[in-house]
PDB file of C-alpha atoms in Angstrom:
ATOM      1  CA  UNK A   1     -10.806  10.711  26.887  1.00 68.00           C
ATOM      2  CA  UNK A   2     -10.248   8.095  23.967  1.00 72.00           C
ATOM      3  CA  UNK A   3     -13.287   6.462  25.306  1.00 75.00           C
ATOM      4  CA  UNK A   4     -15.291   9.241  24.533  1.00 74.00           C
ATOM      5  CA  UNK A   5     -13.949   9.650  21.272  1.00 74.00           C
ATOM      6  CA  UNK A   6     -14.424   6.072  20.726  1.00 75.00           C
ATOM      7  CA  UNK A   7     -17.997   6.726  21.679  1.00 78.00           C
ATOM      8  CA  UNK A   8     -18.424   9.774  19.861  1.00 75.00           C
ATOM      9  CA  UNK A   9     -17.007   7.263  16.514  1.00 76.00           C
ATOM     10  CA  UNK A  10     -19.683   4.871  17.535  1.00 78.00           C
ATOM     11  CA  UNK A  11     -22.378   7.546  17.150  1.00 77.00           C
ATOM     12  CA  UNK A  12     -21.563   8.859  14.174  1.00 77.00           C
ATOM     13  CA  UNK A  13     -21.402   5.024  12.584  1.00 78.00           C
ATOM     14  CA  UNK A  14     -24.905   4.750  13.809  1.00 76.00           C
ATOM     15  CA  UNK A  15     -26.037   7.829  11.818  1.00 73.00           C
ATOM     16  CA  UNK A  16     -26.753  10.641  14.359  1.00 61.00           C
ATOM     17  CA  UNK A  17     -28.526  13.421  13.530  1.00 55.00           C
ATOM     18  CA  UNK A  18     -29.175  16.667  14.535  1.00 41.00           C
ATOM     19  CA  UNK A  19     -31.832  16.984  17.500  1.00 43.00           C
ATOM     20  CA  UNK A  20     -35.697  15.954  16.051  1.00 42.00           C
ATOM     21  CA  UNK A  21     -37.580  15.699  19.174  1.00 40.00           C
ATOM     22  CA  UNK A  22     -38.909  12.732  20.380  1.00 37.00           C
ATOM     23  CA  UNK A  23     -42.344  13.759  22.085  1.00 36.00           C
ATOM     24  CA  UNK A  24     -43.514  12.609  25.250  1.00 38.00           C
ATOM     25  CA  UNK A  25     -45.907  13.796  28.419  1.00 38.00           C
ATOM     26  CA  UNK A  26     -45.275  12.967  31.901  1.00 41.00           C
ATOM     27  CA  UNK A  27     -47.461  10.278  32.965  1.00 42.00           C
ATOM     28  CA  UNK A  28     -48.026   8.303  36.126  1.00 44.00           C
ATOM     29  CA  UNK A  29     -48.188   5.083  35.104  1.00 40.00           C
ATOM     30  CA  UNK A  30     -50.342   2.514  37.210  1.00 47.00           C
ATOM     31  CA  UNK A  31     -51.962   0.518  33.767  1.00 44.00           C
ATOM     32  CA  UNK A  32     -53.316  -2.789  34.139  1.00 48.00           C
ATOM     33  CA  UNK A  33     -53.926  -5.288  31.621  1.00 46.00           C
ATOM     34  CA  UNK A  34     -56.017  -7.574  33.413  1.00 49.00           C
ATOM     35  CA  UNK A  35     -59.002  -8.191  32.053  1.00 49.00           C
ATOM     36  CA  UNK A  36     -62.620  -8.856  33.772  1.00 52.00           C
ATOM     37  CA  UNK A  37     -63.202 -12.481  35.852  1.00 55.00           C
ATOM     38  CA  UNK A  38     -65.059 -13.848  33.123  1.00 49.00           C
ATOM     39  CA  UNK A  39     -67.862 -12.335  31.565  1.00 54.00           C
ATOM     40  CA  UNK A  40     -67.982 -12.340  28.256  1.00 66.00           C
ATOM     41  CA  UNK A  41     -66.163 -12.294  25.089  1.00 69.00           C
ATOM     42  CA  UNK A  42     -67.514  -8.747  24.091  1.00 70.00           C
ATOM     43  CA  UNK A  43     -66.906  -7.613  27.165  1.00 68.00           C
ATOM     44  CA  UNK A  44     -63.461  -8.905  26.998  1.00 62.00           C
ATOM     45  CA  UNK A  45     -62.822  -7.030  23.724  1.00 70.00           C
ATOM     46  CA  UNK A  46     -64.439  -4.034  24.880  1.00 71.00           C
ATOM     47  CA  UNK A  47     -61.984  -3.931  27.277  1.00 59.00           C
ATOM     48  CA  UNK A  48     -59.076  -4.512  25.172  1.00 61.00           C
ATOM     49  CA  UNK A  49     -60.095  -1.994  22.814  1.00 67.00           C
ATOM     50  CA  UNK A  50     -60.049   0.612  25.782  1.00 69.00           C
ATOM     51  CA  UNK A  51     -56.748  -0.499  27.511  1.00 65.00           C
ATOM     52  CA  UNK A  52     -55.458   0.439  23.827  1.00 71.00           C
ATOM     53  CA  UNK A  53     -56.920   3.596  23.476  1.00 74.00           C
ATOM     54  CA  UNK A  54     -55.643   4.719  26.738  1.00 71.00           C
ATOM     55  CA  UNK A  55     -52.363   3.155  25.897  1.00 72.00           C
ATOM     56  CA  UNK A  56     -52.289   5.314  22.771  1.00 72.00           C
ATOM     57  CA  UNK A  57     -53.569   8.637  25.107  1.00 74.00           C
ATOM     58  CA  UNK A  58     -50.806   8.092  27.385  1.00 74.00           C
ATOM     59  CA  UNK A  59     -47.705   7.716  24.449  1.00 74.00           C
ATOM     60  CA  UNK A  60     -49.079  10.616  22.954  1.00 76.00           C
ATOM     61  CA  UNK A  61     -49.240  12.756  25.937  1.00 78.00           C
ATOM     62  CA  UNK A  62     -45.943  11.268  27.329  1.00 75.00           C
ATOM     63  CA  UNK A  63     -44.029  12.222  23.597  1.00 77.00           C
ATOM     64  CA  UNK A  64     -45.756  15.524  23.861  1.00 78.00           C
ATOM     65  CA  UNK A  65     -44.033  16.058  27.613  1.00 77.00           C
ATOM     66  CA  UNK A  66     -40.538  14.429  26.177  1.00 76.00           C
ATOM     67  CA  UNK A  67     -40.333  16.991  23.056  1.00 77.00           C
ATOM     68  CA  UNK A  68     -39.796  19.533  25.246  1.00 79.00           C
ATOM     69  CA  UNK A  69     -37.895  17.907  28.027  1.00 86.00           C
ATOM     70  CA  UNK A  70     -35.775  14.773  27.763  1.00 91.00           C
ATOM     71  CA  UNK A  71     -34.958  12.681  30.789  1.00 92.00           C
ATOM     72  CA  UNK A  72     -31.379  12.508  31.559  1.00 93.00           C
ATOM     73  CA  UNK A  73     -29.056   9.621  31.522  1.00 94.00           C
ATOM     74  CA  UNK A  74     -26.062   9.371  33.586  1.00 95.00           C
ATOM     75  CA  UNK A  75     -23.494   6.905  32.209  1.00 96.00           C
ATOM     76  CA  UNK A  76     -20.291   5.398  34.262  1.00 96.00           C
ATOM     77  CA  UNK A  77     -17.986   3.355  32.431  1.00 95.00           C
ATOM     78  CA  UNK A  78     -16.213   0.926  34.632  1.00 94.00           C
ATOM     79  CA  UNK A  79     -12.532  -0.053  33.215  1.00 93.00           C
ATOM     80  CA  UNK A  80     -11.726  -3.523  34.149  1.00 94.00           C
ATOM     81  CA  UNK A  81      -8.327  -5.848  33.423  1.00 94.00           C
ATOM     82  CA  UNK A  82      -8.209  -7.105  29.865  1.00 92.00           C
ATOM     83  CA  UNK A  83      -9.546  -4.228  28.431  1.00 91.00           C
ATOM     84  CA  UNK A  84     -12.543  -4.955  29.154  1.00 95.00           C
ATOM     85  CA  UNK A  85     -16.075  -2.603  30.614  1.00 96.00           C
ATOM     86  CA  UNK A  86     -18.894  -2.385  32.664  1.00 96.00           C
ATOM     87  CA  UNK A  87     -20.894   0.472  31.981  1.00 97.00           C
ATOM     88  CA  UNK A  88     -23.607   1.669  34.721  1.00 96.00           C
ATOM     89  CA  UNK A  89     -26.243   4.515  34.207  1.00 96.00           C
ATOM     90  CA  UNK A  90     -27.610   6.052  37.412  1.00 95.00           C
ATOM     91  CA  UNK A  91     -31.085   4.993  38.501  1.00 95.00           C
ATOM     92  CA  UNK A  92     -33.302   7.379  37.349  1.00 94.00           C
ATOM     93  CA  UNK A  93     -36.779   8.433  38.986  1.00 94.00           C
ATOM     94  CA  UNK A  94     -39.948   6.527  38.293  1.00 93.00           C
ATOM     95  CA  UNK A  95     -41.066   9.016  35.986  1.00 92.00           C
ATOM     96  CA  UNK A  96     -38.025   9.061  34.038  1.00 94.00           C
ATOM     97  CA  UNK A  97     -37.779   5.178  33.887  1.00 95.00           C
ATOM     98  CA  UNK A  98     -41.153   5.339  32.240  1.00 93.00           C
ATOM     99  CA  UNK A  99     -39.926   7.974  29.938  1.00 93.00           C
ATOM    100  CA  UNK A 100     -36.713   5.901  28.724  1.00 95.00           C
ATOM    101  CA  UNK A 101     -38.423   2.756  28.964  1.00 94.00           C
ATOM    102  CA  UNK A 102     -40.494   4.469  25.858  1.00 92.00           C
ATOM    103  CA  UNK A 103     -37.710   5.823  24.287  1.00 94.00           C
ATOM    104  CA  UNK A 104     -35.577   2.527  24.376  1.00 95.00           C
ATOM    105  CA  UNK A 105     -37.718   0.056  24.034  1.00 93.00           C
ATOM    106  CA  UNK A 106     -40.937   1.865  22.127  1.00 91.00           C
ATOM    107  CA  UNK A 107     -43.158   0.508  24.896  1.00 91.00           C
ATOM    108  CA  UNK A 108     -44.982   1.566  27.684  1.00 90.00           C
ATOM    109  CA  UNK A 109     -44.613  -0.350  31.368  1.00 91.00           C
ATOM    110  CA  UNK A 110     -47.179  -1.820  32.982  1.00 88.00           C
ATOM    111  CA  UNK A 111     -46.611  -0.382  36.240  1.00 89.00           C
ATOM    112  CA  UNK A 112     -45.156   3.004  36.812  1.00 89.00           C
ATOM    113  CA  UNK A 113     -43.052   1.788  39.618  1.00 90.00           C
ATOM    114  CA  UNK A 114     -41.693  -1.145  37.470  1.00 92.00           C
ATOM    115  CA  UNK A 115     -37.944  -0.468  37.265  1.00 92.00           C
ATOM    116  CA  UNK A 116     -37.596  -0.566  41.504  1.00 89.00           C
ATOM    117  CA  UNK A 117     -39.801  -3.291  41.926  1.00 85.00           C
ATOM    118  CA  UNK A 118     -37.996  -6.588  43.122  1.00 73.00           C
ATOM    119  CA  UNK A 119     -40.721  -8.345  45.043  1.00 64.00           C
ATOM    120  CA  UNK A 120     -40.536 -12.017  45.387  1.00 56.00           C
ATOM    121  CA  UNK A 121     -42.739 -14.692  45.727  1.00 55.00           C
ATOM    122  CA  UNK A 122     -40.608 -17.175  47.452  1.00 52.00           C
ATOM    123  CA  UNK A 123     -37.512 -16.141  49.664  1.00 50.00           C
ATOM    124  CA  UNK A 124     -34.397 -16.733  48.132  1.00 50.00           C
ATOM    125  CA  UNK A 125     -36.091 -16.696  44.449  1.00 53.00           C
ATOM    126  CA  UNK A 126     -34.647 -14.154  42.133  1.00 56.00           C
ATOM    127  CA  UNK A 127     -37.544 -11.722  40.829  1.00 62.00           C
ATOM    128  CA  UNK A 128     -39.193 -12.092  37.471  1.00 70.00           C
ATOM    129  CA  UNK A 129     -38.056 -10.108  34.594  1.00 78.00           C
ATOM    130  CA  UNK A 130     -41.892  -9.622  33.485  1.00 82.00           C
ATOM    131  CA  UNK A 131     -44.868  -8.976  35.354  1.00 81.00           C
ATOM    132  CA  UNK A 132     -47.478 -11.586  34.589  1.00 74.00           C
ATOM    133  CA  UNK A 133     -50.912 -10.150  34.458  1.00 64.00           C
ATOM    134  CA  UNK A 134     -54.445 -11.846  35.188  1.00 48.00           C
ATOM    135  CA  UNK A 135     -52.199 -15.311  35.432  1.00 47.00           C
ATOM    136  CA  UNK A 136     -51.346 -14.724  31.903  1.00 50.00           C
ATOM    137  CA  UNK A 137     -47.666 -16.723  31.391  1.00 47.00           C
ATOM    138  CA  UNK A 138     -44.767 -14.893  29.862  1.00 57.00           C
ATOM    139  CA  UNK A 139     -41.532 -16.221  28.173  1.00 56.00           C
ATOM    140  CA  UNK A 140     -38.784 -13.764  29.372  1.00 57.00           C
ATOM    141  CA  UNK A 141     -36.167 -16.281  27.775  1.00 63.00           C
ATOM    142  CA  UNK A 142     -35.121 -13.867  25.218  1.00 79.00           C
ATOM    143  CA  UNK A 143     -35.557 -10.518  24.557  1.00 84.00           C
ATOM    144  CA  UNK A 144     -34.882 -10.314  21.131  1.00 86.00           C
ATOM    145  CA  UNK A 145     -38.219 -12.366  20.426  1.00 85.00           C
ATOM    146  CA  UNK A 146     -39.971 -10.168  23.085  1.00 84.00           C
ATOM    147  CA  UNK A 147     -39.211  -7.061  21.352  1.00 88.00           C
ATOM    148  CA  UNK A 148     -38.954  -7.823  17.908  1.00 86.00           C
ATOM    149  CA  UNK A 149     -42.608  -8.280  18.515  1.00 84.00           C
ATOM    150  CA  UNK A 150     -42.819  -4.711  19.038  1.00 85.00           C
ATOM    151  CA  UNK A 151     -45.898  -4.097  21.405  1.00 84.00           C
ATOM    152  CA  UNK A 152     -47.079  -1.102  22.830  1.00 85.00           C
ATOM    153  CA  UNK A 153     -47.374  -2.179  26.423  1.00 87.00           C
ATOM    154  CA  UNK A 154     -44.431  -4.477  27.709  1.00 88.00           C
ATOM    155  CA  UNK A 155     -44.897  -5.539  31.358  1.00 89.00           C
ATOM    156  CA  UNK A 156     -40.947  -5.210  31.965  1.00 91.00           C
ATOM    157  CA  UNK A 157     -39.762  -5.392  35.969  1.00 91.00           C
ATOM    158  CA  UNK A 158     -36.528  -4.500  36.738  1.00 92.00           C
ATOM    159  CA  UNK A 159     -35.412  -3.591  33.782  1.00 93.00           C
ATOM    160  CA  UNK A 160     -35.235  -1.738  30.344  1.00 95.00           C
ATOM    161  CA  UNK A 161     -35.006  -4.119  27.556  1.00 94.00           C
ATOM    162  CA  UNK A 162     -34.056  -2.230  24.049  1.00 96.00           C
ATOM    163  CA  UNK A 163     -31.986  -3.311  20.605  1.00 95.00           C
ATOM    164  CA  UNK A 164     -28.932  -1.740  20.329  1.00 96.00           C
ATOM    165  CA  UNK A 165     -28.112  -1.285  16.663  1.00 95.00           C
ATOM    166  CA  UNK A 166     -25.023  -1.895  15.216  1.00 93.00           C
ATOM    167  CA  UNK A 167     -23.516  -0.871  12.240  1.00 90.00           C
ATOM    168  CA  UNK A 168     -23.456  -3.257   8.680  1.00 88.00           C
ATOM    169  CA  UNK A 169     -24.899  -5.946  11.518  1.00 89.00           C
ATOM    170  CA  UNK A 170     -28.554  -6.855  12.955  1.00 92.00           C
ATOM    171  CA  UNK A 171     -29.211  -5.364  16.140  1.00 93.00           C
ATOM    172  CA  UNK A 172     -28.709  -6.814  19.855  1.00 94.00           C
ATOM    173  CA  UNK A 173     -30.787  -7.352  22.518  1.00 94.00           C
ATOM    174  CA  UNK A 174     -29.843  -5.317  25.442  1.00 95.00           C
ATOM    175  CA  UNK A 175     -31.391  -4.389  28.808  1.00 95.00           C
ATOM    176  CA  UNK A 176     -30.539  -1.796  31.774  1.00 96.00           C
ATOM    177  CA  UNK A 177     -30.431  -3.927  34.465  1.00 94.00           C
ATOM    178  CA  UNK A 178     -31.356  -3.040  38.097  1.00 92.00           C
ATOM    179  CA  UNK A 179     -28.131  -3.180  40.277  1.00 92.00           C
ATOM    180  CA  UNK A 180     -28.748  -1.068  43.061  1.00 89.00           C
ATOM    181  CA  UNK A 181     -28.547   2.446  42.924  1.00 92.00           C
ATOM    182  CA  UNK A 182     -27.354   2.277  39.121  1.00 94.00           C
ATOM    183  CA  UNK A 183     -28.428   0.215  36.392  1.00 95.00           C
ATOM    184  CA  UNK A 184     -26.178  -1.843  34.402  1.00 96.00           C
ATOM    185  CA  UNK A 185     -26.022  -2.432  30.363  1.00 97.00           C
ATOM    186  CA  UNK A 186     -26.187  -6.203  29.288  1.00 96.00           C
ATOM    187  CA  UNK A 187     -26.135  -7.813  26.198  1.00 96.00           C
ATOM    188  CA  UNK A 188     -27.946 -10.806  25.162  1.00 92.00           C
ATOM    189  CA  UNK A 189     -25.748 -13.527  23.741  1.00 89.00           C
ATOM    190  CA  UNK A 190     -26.685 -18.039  23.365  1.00 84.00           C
ATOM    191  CA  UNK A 191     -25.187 -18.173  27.207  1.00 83.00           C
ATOM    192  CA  UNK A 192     -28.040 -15.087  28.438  1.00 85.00           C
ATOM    193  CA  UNK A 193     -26.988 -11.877  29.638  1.00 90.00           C
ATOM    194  CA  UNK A 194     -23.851 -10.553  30.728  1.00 94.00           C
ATOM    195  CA  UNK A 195     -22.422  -7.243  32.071  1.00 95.00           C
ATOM    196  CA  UNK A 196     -18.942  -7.602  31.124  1.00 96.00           C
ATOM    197  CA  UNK A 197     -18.194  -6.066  27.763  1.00 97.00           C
ATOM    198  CA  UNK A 198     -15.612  -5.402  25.109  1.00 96.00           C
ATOM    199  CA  UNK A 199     -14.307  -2.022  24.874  1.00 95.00           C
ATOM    200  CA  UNK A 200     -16.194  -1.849  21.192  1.00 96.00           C
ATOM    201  CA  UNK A 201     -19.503  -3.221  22.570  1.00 96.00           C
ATOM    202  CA  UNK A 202     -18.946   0.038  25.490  1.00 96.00           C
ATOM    203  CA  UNK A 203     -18.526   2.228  23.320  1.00 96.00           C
ATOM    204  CA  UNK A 204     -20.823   1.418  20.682  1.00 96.00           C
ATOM    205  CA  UNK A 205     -23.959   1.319  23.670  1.00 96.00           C
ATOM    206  CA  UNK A 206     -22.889   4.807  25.007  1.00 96.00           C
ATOM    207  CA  UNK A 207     -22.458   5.650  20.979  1.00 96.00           C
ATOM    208  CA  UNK A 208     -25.878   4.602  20.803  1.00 96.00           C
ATOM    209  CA  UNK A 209     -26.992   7.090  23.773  1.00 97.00           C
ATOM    210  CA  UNK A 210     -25.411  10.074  22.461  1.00 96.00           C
ATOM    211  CA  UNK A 211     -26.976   9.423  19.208  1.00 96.00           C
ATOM    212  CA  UNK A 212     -29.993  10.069  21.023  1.00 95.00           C
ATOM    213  CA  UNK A 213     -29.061  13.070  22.660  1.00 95.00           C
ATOM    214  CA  UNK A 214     -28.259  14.095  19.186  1.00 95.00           C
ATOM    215  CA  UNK A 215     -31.557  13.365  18.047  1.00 94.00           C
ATOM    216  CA  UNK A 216     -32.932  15.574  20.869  1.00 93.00           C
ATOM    217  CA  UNK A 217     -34.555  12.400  23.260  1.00 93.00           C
ATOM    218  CA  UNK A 218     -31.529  12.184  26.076  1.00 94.00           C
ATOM    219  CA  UNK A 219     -29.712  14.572  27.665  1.00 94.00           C
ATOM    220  CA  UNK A 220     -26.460  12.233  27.952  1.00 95.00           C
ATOM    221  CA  UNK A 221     -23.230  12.533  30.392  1.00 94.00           C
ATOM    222  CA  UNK A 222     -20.586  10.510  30.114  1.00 91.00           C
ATOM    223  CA  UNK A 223     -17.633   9.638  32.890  1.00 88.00           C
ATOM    224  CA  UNK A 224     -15.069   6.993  32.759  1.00 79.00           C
ATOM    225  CA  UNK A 225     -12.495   5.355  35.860  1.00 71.00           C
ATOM    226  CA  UNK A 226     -10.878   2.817  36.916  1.00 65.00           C
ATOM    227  CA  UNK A 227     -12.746  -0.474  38.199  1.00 54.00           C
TER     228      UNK A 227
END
């Protein structure tokens, strides 16, 4: 279809290669970063210290496990009046929204069930986008800022927040949202998120994911229809 040539343009402008290998092991994630109630500072580093060592264990066995079998992302692109897009990705399992949730974003969750997780405090209250851990605050305002930071643990909820590189330009912050049984691209912009795209922002995020099929770290399908 001429959206999946237009895709297949978008991949080649963001320099796709042939298949590296990303590795990765499967891992049941259930890491927390609390830290004790209050004893002391050394413990309090010591503690730190191992929550990153087993933070590194866990990448490396999860890239070991993705090497050799990449998690597989269905994509459904929605057509809508104006020539405009939505485009959806079927929810994966919790093991495989771990494993994109490294490949996308370069960070581990928190929680291994973090993607399915809309629990509320309050009814009526729309769930956080970050888990906050040992009453720690977080600023979820933008995701650029969040993961230009680049850390190793992100305690996302909901979601899988990545940049999405474009070509001659900076990158854009972009999430898979929960929607259901699918998940649904946004891109951050002044005004937030938003689902609705441009046929060239479409294309250029399913570019993006059959770069990385390319690469070797998705196993990508595409379909396209009608809204």
């Amino acid at each position: 279809t001429a959206f999946a040539i237009g895709a297949a343009k978008a991949a080649r402008s963001l320099g796709a290669k042939a298949a590296t290998g990303l590795a990765a092991a499967k891992s049941k994630l259930k890491a927390s970063t609390s830290g004790p109630s209050a004893v002391t500072a050394r413990g309090n580093r010591a503690l730190a210290q191992a929550q990153v060592r087993l933070a590194g264990l866990i990448t490396t066995r999860l890239d070991q496990r993705l090497a050799h079998a990449p998690p597989r992302l269905q994509i459904m692109v929605r057509v809508l009046a104006g020539d405009r897009r939505i485009l959806h990705v079927v929810r994966p399992s919790a093991d495989d929204a771990v494993a994109l949730a490294r490949i996308l974003s370069g960070a581990l969750p928190t929680h291994h069930g973090f993607l399915t997780d809309d629990a509320v405090d309050q009814v009526g209250a729309a769930p956080h986008r970050l888990y906050t851990e040992a009453d720690e605050p977080r600023d979820d305002s933008s995701l650029e800022a969040l993961l230009k930071a680049r850390p190793a643990v992100l305690p996302m909820r909901g979601m899988i927040p990545f940049l999405l590189p474009r070509p001659r330009r900076s990158a854009v912050a972009a999430r898979l949202q929960l929607r259901g049984p699918v998940l649904e691209l946004e891109l951050e912009d002044e005004s937030g998120c938003r689902g609705v795209l441009t046929r060239d922002e479409a294309e250029l995020a399913a570019g993006y994911f059959l770069k990385l099929q390319l690469d070797g770290r998705l196993s990508v399908s595409l379909a396209t229809g009608p809204s």
